[in-house]
Coordinates of C-alpha atoms in Angstrom, one line a residue:
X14 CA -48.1 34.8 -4.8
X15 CA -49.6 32.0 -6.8
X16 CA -52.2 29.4 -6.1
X17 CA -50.3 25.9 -6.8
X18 CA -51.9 22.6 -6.3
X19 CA -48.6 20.5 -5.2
X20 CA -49.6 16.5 -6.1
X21 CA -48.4 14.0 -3.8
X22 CA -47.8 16.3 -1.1
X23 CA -46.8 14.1 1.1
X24 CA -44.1 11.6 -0.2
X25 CA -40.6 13.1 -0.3
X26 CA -40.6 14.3 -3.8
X27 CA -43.7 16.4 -2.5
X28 CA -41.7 17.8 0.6
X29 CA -38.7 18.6 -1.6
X30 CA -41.2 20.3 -3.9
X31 CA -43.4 22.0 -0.7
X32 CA -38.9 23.8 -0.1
X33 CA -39.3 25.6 -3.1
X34 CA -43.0 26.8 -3.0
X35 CA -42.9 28.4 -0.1
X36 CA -43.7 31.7 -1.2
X37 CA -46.7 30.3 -2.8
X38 CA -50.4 29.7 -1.3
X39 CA -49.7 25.7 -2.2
X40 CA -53.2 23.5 -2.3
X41 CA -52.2 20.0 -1.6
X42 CA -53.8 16.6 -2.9
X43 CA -52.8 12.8 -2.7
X44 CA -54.2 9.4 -4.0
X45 CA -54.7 8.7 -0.3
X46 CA -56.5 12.2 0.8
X47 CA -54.7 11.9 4.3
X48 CA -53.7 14.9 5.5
X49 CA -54.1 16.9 2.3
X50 CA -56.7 19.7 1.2
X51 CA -57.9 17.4 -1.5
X52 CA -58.0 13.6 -2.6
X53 CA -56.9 12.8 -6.4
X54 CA -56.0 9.7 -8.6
X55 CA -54.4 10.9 -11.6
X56 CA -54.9 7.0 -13.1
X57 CA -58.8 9.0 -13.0
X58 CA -59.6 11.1 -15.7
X59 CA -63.2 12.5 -13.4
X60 CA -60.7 12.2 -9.8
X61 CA -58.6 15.2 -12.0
X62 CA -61.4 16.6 -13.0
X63 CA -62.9 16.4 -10.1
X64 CA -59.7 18.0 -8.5
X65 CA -59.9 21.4 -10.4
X66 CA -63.4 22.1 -10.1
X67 CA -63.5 22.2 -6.2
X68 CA -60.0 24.0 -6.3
X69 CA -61.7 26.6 -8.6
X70 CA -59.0 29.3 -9.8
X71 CA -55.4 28.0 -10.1
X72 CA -51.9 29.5 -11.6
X73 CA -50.0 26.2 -11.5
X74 CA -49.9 22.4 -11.1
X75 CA -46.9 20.4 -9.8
X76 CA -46.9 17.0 -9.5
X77 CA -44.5 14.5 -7.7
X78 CA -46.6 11.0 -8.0
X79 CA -46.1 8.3 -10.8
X80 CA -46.4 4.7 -9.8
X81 CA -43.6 2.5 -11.5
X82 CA -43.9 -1.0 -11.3
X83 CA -39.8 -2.2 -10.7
X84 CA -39.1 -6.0 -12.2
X85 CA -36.6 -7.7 -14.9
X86 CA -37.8 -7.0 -18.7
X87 CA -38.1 -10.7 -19.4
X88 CA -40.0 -11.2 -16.4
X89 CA -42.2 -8.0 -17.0
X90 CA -46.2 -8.5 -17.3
X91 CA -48.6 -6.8 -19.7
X92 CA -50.6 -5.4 -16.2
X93 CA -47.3 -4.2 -14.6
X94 CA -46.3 -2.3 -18.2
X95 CA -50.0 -1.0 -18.1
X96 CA -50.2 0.3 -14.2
X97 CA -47.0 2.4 -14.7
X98 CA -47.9 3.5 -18.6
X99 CA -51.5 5.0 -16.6
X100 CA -50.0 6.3 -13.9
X101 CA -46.2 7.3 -14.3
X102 CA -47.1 8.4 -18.3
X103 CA -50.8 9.0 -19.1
X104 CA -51.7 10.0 -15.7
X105 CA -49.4 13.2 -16.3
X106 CA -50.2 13.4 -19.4
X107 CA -54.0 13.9 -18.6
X108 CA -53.0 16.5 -15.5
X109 CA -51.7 18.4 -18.1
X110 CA -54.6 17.6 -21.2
X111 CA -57.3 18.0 -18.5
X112 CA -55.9 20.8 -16.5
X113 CA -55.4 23.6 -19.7
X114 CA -59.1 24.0 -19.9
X115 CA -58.9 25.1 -15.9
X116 CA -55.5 26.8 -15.2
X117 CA -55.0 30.5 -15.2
X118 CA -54.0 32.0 -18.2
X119 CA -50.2 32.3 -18.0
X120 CA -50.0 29.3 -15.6
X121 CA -47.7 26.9 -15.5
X122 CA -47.2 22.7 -15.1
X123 CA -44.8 21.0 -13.7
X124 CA -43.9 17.4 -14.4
X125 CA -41.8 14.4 -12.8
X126 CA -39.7 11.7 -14.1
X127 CA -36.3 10.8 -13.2
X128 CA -32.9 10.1 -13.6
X129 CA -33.4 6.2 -15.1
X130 CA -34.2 7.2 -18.4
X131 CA -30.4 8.5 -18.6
X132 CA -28.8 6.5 -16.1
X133 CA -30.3 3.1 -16.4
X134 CA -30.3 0.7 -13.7
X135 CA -31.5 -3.0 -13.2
X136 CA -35.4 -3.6 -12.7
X137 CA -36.3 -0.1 -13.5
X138 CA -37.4 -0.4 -17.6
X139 CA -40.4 0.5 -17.4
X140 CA -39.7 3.9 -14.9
X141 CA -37.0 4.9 -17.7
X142 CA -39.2 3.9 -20.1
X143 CA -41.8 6.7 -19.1
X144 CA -39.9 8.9 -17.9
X145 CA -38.3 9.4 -20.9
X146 CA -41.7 9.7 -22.2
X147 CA -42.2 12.3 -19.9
X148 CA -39.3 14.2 -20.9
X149 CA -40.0 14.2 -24.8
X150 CA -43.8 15.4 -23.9
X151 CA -43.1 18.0 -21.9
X152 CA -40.4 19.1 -24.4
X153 CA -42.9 18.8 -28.0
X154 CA -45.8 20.0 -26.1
X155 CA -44.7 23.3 -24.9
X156 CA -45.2 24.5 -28.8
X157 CA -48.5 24.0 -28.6
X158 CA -50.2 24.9 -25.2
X159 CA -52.3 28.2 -25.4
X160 CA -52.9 31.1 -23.2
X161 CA -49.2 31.5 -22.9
X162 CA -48.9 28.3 -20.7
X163 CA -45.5 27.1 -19.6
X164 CA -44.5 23.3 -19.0
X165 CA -41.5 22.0 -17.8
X166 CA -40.2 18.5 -16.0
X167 CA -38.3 18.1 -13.0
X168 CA -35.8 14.6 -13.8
X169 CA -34.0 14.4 -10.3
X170 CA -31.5 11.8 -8.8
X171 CA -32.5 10.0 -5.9
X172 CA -32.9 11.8 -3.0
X173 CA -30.5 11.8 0.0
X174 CA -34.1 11.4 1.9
X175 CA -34.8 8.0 0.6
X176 CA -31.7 6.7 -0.3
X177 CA -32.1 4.6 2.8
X178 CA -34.7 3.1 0.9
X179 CA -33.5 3.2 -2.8
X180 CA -29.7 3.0 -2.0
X181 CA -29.1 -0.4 -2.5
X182 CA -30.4 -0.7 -5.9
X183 CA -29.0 2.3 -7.4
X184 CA -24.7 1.6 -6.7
X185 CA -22.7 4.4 -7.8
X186 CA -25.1 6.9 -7.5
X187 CA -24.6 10.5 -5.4
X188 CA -27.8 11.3 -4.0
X189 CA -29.2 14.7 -3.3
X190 CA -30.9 17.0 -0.8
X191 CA -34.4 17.7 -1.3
X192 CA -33.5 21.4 -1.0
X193 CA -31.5 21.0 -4.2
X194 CA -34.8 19.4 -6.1
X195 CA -36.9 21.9 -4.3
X196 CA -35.3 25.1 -6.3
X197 CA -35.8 23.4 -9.5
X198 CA -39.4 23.1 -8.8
X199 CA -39.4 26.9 -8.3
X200 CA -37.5 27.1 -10.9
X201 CA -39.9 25.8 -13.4
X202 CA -42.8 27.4 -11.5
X203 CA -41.3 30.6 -10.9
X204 CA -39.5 31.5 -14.0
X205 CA -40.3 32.5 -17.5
X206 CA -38.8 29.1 -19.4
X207 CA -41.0 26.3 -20.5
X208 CA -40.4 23.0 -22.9
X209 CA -37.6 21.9 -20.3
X210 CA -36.1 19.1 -18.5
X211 CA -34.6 20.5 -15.1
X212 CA -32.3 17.6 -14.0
X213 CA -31.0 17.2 -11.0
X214 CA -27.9 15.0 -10.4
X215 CA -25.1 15.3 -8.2

């Protein structure tokens, strides 16, 4: 059994990620703190900070949060480029930059972009934008993490959860069941493989 701290806990990427940690003692956190065992903002360098010193010892991080800002490119401001760049991009980024100097030797993180960056839709450049982002971190900076710490990125299709919600702006799309996301979150946490994108499409 390992000690993850499961980010956004409560939003349906989090409950699709909760399927596939079951085994696990999961410590749970959100920007809100409702209902969770801890309150983070990863936009916050000292709120992630803050986060792994009260959790103390830790063997993995996953995280299902990154606010995107949705509009047309040529109607796109600098502010909503910046808010998803902080939170959707860097506020990973800093999980992960932050988090080596506190997670177990051997540990692991687990990342979240999405299916955009390869299957473009309208509104949605700056999601693709750092999701692909995403990706290509989590890929280059697997060479270089220490203490034999893994990294990979979940890059999953809507789910079927929410396509009441994101249906009508994503037209030809199959969505999926969080329990299919869920086992590529174990995957990446549960396995031996690291520098990968685990997408999930129908």
């Amino acid at each position: 059994m390992k000690r993850v701290i499961l980010i956004g806990a409560n939003g349906k990427m989090g409950q699709a990620a909760m399927m596939g940690l079951g085994k696990h003692d999961v410590v749970t956190a959100s920007r809100s703190g409702v209902d969770v065992d801890y309150q983070v903002d990863i936009t916050s360098e000292e709120s992630i900070k803050a986060l792994y010193q009260k959790v103390g010892h830790f063997d993995a991080v996953v995280n299902t949060v990154g606010h995107c800002e949705y509009a047309e490119f040529t109607e796109m401001t600098e502010s909503q480029w910046m808010t998803t760049v902080m939170s959707k991009m860097m506020g990973q980024i800093n999980l992960v930059r932050i988090g080596q100097n506190y997670i177990a030797e051997g540990g692991s993180f687990t990342l979240i972009s999405g299916i955009l960056n390869v299957r473009p839709i309208p509104y949605a450049i700056a999601d693709a934008t750092t999701s692909g982002a995403i990706d290509t971190f989590v890929k280059c900076v697997a060479y270089e993490l220490a203490n034999n710490i893994r990294i990979n990125v979940v890059n999953p299709t809507v789910l079927t959860e929410a396509w009441d919600v994101y249906g009508e702006m994503m037209p030809g799309f199959e969505p999926v069941p969080s329990s299919l996301v869920g086992k590529a979150f174990e995957r990446s946490v549960d396995s031996f493989i690291t520098g990968e994108v685990l997408y999930v499409d129908a």
